[in-house]
Short mmCIF file of C-alpha atoms and ligand atoms in Angstrom, two decimals:
data_model
loop_
_atom_site.label_atom_id
_atom_site.label_comp_id
_atom_site.label_asym_id
_atom_site.label_seq_id
_atom_site.Cartn_x
_atom_site.Cartn_y
_atom_site.Cartn_z
CA MET A 12 155.86 123.39 162.07
CA LYS A 13 152.60 121.52 162.30
CA TYR A 14 151.39 119.05 159.69
CA PHE A 15 148.23 117.01 159.14
CA ASP A 16 147.91 114.94 155.97
CA LEU A 17 144.62 113.32 155.01
CA HIS A 18 145.98 110.67 152.66
CA CYS A 19 148.97 108.50 151.83
CA ASP A 20 149.34 104.95 150.48
CA THR A 21 152.42 104.07 152.49
CA ILE A 22 151.13 100.93 154.22
CA GLU A 23 150.93 98.97 150.98
CA GLU A 24 154.39 100.08 149.87
CA LEU A 25 155.94 99.17 153.22
CA LYS A 26 154.25 95.76 153.21
CA LYS A 27 155.25 95.07 149.62
CA ARG A 28 158.86 96.05 150.31
CA GLY A 29 158.98 94.31 153.69
CA GLU A 30 160.04 97.57 155.33
CA ASN A 31 159.19 99.33 158.57
CA PHE A 32 159.18 102.98 159.65
CA LEU A 33 162.84 102.85 160.69
CA ASN A 34 164.27 101.46 157.45
CA SER A 35 161.65 102.70 154.98
CA THR A 36 162.47 103.88 151.47
CA THR A 37 158.96 105.29 150.95
CA GLN A 38 158.04 108.92 150.30
CA PHE A 39 156.34 109.09 153.69
CA THR A 40 158.99 108.99 156.37
CA ILE A 41 159.21 109.68 160.10
CA GLN A 42 162.85 110.80 159.65
CA ASP A 43 162.37 114.52 160.27
CA GLN A 44 160.17 113.99 163.32
CA GLU A 45 162.12 116.39 165.58
CA ARG A 46 161.36 119.25 163.17
CA PHE A 47 157.59 118.98 163.72
CA GLU A 48 155.64 120.52 166.59
CA ALA A 49 152.76 118.26 165.57
CA ALA A 50 152.46 115.58 162.89
CA VAL A 51 149.35 113.60 161.98
CA GLN A 52 149.00 111.20 159.06
CA CYS A 53 145.91 109.38 157.83
CA MET A 54 147.24 105.98 156.75
CA ALA A 55 145.05 104.47 154.05
CA VAL A 56 144.74 100.83 153.11
CA TRP A 57 144.19 100.93 149.36
CA VAL A 58 141.89 98.16 148.12
CA PRO A 59 142.04 97.59 144.34
CA ASP A 60 138.68 97.39 142.53
CA SER A 61 139.61 93.91 141.30
CA ILE A 62 139.64 92.34 144.78
CA ARG A 63 136.14 91.24 145.72
CA GLY A 64 134.21 89.40 148.40
CA ARG A 65 135.98 87.90 151.40
CA ALA A 66 139.35 88.41 149.76
CA ALA A 67 138.83 92.19 149.91
CA VAL A 68 138.08 92.11 153.64
CA GLU A 69 141.08 89.86 154.31
CA PHE A 70 143.31 92.09 152.19
CA THR A 71 142.27 95.11 154.24
CA ASP A 72 142.62 93.31 157.57
CA SER A 73 146.13 92.07 156.72
CA HIS A 74 147.33 95.54 155.76
CA LEU A 75 145.86 97.01 158.95
CA ALA A 76 147.61 94.33 160.98
CA TYR A 77 150.89 95.16 159.23
CA LEU A 78 150.51 98.84 160.13
CA GLU A 79 149.77 97.96 163.76
CA THR A 80 152.85 95.74 163.97
CA LEU A 81 155.06 98.54 162.62
CA VAL A 82 153.66 101.10 165.07
CA GLU A 83 154.19 98.68 167.98
CA MET A 84 157.90 98.66 167.04
CA ILE A 85 158.23 102.40 167.75
CA PRO A 86 155.92 103.24 170.68
CA GLU A 87 158.06 106.23 171.64
CA ARG A 88 157.72 107.78 168.22
CA ALA A 89 154.28 106.90 166.87
CA VAL A 90 150.77 106.08 167.98
CA LEU A 91 147.57 104.98 166.25
CA ALA A 92 144.77 107.27 167.41
CA ASP A 93 141.14 106.27 167.33
CA SER A 94 139.54 109.05 169.36
CA ALA A 95 139.76 112.81 169.70
CA SER A 96 141.48 112.43 173.07
CA GLU A 97 144.10 110.01 171.70
CA LEU A 98 144.73 112.36 168.81
CA GLN A 99 145.30 115.23 171.22
CA LYS A 100 147.48 113.15 173.55
CA GLY A 101 149.66 111.88 170.70
CA VAL A 102 150.19 115.40 169.39
CA GLU A 103 151.04 116.70 172.87
CA GLU A 104 153.57 113.90 173.34
CA GLY A 105 155.28 114.88 170.09
CA LYS A 106 154.56 111.54 168.41
CA TRP A 107 153.59 110.83 164.85
CA VAL A 108 149.86 110.28 165.16
CA PHE A 109 148.43 107.88 162.61
CA ILE A 110 144.74 107.48 161.79
CA ARG A 111 143.47 104.33 160.07
CA THR A 112 141.56 104.90 156.84
CA ILE A 113 140.51 102.90 153.77
CA GLU A 114 140.73 103.86 150.11
CA GLY A 115 138.11 101.94 148.15
CA GLY A 116 134.71 100.73 149.34
CA ALA A 117 135.56 97.40 147.69
CA ALA A 118 137.02 96.69 151.15
CA LEU A 119 133.50 95.80 152.34
CA GLY A 120 133.45 92.80 150.03
CA GLY A 121 129.82 93.56 149.23
CA ASP A 122 128.72 93.03 152.84
CA LEU A 123 127.23 95.98 154.77
CA GLU A 124 128.02 94.26 158.07
CA LYS A 125 131.67 94.84 157.35
CA ILE A 126 131.11 98.52 158.14
CA VAL A 127 130.68 97.50 161.78
CA HIS A 128 133.68 95.18 161.42
CA PHE A 129 135.90 98.03 160.21
CA ALA A 130 134.49 100.47 162.76
CA LYS A 131 135.58 97.97 165.44
CA LYS A 132 138.99 97.87 163.74
CA LYS A 133 139.12 101.64 164.31
CA ILE A 134 138.80 102.76 160.70
CA LYS A 135 137.92 106.47 160.84
CA MET A 136 137.42 107.37 157.18
CA MET A 137 136.78 105.50 153.92
CA THR A 138 136.46 106.48 150.26
CA LEU A 139 133.33 105.04 148.69
CA THR A 140 135.13 104.07 145.49
CA TRP A 141 138.48 103.99 143.80
CA ASN A 142 138.62 104.77 140.06
CA GLY A 143 136.54 101.82 138.84
CA GLU A 144 133.27 100.24 139.81
CA ASN A 145 132.57 98.43 143.05
CA GLU A 146 129.47 97.42 144.99
CA LEU A 147 128.92 101.01 146.23
CA GLY A 148 129.08 102.77 142.89
CA SER A 149 131.41 103.96 140.18
CA GLY A 150 134.58 105.92 140.56
CA CYS A 151 135.73 108.71 138.28
CA ALA A 152 136.42 106.28 135.42
CA GLY A 153 132.71 105.37 135.24
CA THR A 154 129.46 107.27 134.92
CA GLY A 155 126.89 105.61 137.21
CA GLY A 156 126.03 107.11 140.60
CA LEU A 157 125.84 105.35 143.95
CA THR A 158 124.04 102.02 144.06
CA GLY A 159 121.36 101.22 146.62
CA PHE A 160 124.09 99.33 148.48
CA GLY A 161 126.31 102.42 148.30
CA LYS A 162 123.59 104.70 149.69
CA GLU A 163 122.96 102.29 152.55
CA ALA A 164 126.72 102.13 153.17
CA VAL A 165 126.91 105.94 153.52
CA LYS A 166 124.15 105.85 156.13
CA LEU A 167 125.81 103.05 158.09
CA MET A 168 129.25 104.66 157.89
CA GLU A 169 127.84 107.84 159.41
CA GLU A 170 126.08 105.85 162.14
CA ASN A 171 129.28 103.96 162.92
CA GLY A 172 131.63 106.93 163.03
CA ILE A 173 133.41 106.32 159.71
CA ILE A 174 133.84 109.63 157.88
CA VAL A 175 132.73 109.50 154.25
CA ASP A 176 135.50 110.32 151.78
CA CYS A 177 134.36 111.30 148.27
CA ALA A 178 137.83 111.26 146.67
CA HIS A 179 137.76 109.19 143.43
CA LEU A 180 133.96 109.37 143.20
CA ASN A 181 132.42 110.52 139.88
CA ASP A 182 130.03 113.45 139.49
CA ALA A 183 126.85 111.36 139.59
CA GLY A 184 128.01 109.70 142.79
CA PHE A 185 128.91 113.07 144.31
CA GLU A 186 125.40 114.31 143.54
CA ASP A 187 123.88 111.20 145.17
CA LEU A 188 126.10 111.70 148.19
CA LEU A 189 124.88 115.30 148.61
CA ASN A 190 121.32 114.03 148.71
CA ILE A 191 121.85 111.45 151.44
CA THR A 192 124.73 112.50 153.67
CA LYS A 193 123.84 114.01 157.02
CA ARG A 194 127.33 114.76 158.27
CA PRO A 195 130.25 116.77 156.89
CA PHE A 196 132.34 114.66 154.52
CA VAL A 197 135.84 114.83 153.09
CA ALA A 198 137.59 114.81 149.71
CA SER A 199 140.84 113.48 151.11
CA HIS A 200 143.11 113.93 148.08
CA SER A 201 141.48 115.97 145.29
CA ASN A 202 142.37 119.24 143.61
CA LEU A 203 140.37 121.66 141.44
CA ARG A 204 139.23 120.86 137.92
CA SER A 205 139.23 124.55 137.00
CA CYS A 206 143.02 124.53 137.51
CA CYS A 207 143.61 121.03 136.07
CA GLU A 208 140.86 119.40 134.03
CA VAL A 209 140.94 115.75 135.16
CA PRO A 210 137.94 113.80 136.51
CA ARG A 211 139.78 113.10 139.78
CA ASN A 212 139.64 116.79 140.67
CA LEU A 213 136.56 118.58 142.04
CA ARG A 214 134.40 120.95 140.06
CA GLU A 215 134.28 124.40 141.66
CA ASP A 216 130.61 124.02 142.60
CA GLN A 217 131.44 120.69 144.28
CA PHE A 218 134.24 122.33 146.24
CA VAL A 219 131.94 125.19 147.28
CA GLU A 220 129.36 122.67 148.50
CA LEU A 221 132.04 120.86 150.49
CA VAL A 222 132.94 124.20 152.09
CA ARG A 223 129.30 125.01 152.82
CA ARG A 224 128.82 121.67 154.56
CA GLY A 225 131.88 122.06 156.78
CA GLY A 226 133.93 119.37 155.04
CA LEU A 227 137.60 119.08 154.20
CA CYS A 228 139.49 119.00 150.92
CA GLY A 229 143.01 117.56 150.90
CA ILE A 230 145.42 118.99 148.31
CA ASN A 231 147.08 116.27 146.22
CA LEU A 232 150.75 116.58 145.22
CA TYR A 233 150.48 114.34 142.14
CA SER A 234 151.80 116.34 139.19
CA ARG A 235 149.08 115.01 136.85
CA PHE A 236 146.39 116.47 139.12
CA LEU A 237 148.17 119.84 139.25
CA SER A 238 148.34 120.69 135.59
CA VAL A 239 147.44 119.42 132.16
CA PRO A 240 150.56 118.61 130.13
CA ASP A 241 150.72 121.90 128.21
CA GLN A 242 151.16 123.80 131.46
CA LYS A 243 154.25 121.77 132.33
CA GLY A 244 157.40 123.63 133.02
CA GLU A 245 155.83 126.21 135.27
CA GLY A 246 157.08 124.53 138.39
CA GLU A 247 154.96 122.47 140.73
CA ARG A 248 155.15 125.01 143.54
CA GLU A 249 153.49 127.58 141.32
CA LEU A 250 150.86 125.07 140.14
CA LEU A 251 150.13 123.94 143.67
CA PHE A 252 149.83 127.56 144.71
CA ARG A 253 147.20 128.16 142.00
CA HIS A 254 144.93 125.38 143.31
CA ILE A 255 145.24 126.64 146.88
CA TYR A 256 144.80 130.28 145.89
CA ARG A 257 141.64 129.51 143.92
CA MET A 258 140.25 127.41 146.77
CA LEU A 259 140.82 130.35 149.08
CA GLU A 260 139.05 132.65 146.59
CA LEU A 261 136.12 130.22 146.68
CA GLY A 262 135.86 130.63 150.45
CA GLY A 263 137.81 127.49 151.38
CA GLU A 264 140.01 128.89 154.15
CA ASP A 265 138.46 126.57 156.74
CA CYS A 266 138.17 123.60 154.35
CA ILE A 267 141.60 123.03 152.81
CA ALA A 268 144.21 120.64 154.15
CA TRP A 269 146.97 118.40 152.86
CA GLY A 270 146.02 115.16 151.08
CA THR A 271 149.44 114.50 149.62
CA ASP A 272 148.87 110.99 148.18
CA LEU A 273 152.48 110.12 149.04
CA ASP A 274 153.39 106.56 147.99
CA GLY A 275 150.29 106.38 145.77
CA GLN A 276 152.49 105.83 142.69
CA ILE A 277 152.65 109.59 142.27
CA THR A 278 155.31 111.68 140.61
CA CYS A 279 155.89 115.04 142.22
CA ASP A 280 158.55 117.66 142.80
CA PRO A 281 161.06 115.71 144.97
CA SER A 282 161.48 118.71 147.26
CA LEU A 283 157.78 118.40 148.13
CA GLY A 284 157.53 114.61 148.23
CA SER A 285 157.90 113.93 151.94
CA PRO A 286 156.07 115.12 155.06
CA PHE A 287 158.83 117.63 155.76
CA GLY A 288 158.85 118.76 152.13
CA ALA A 289 155.10 119.27 152.05
CA ALA A 290 155.04 120.97 155.46
CA SER A 291 157.81 123.33 154.33
CA PHE A 292 155.59 124.46 151.47
CA GLY A 293 153.80 126.57 154.07
CA THR A 294 156.79 128.93 153.98
CA TYR A 295 156.37 129.33 150.22
CA LEU A 296 152.67 130.12 150.65
CA ALA A 297 153.52 132.81 153.19
CA GLU A 298 156.14 134.25 150.84
CA ARG A 299 153.50 134.40 148.12
CA GLY A 300 151.28 136.51 150.35
CA ILE A 301 148.92 133.95 151.86
CA PRO A 302 148.16 135.19 155.41
CA GLU A 303 149.87 133.24 158.18
CA GLY A 304 146.54 132.27 159.73
CA ALA A 305 145.34 130.70 156.48
CA VAL A 306 148.63 128.82 156.03
CA LYS A 307 148.34 127.34 159.53
CA LYS A 308 144.76 126.29 158.88
CA PHE A 309 145.79 124.58 155.65
CA CYS A 310 148.84 122.77 157.04
CA PHE A 311 147.24 121.53 160.25
CA GLU A 312 144.42 123.33 161.99
CA ASN A 313 141.49 122.60 159.66
CA ALA A 314 142.07 118.86 159.62
CA TYR A 315 142.84 118.77 163.34
CA ARG A 316 139.64 120.63 164.20
CA PHE A 317 137.61 118.37 161.90
CA PHE A 318 138.97 115.12 163.35
CA GLN A 319 138.65 116.49 166.88
CA SER A 320 134.96 117.02 166.14
CA TYR A 321 134.12 113.90 164.17
CA MET A 322 136.45 111.19 165.42
CA ARG A 323 134.80 109.09 168.07
ZN1 ZN B 19 143.73 107.79 145.56
#
């Protein structure tokens, strides 16, 4: 099986627990590596809204350094890719391929020059916000759109090869983003609001626009983004299926991918809560009548094609 996941928060958990990829107790694990034909994971450094200025940059740098140290321990099994050719090579060699990303534009510490800094550190994708407010704009807990700083940041990210990730952004910010972005962007770990009415999920018209612009939407495993409480008890596989099915109805066959959010303090069906668990969900989709081609696109091909095109 092939697997490409657009988002997990494993770096922070590993650093906090003092663990590495060989002794980890995190949801993300490399344990079932031999069962994958290809395995790619975007590894996000999550920067809390409360960390500001230089401290935010240092926080991000230290987590990136931790990730690099852990990957250096297992060169036979994992590689950090920062170009399309490295991505391809890592997949062909059967390694776990990791891509460096950031969750939370607070990482910039309010300094646009840090976009170049993080581009040099091989960051390939960054969310503009987390839930709260930062220098770039407000997340889904707030109402304001992108700030002037945020709009400038989008422009510079695109110029410097950092893919814009709209996960966590609020509706006003999404609208602003549509007006300024020139390249396809990503919602790395967001589901559909029509299936589960929470601000972290995308409205259907937002999803359709993401499709139209050639972007990607990563499906989040978090149970609270799958259903509102009164739907509980239906089983998370069924709920997950509904989001994917509706996205396919909306024309999203070439847009959907995994964005599991593993290790992001999420609760989910334990049988799904690992790379192997999530990847195995493809079998369930096929059993439920989703065509094999669409399942393959969702589990791997869409994200692989996108990063092959836009990672430089
Ligand atoms: Zn998140």
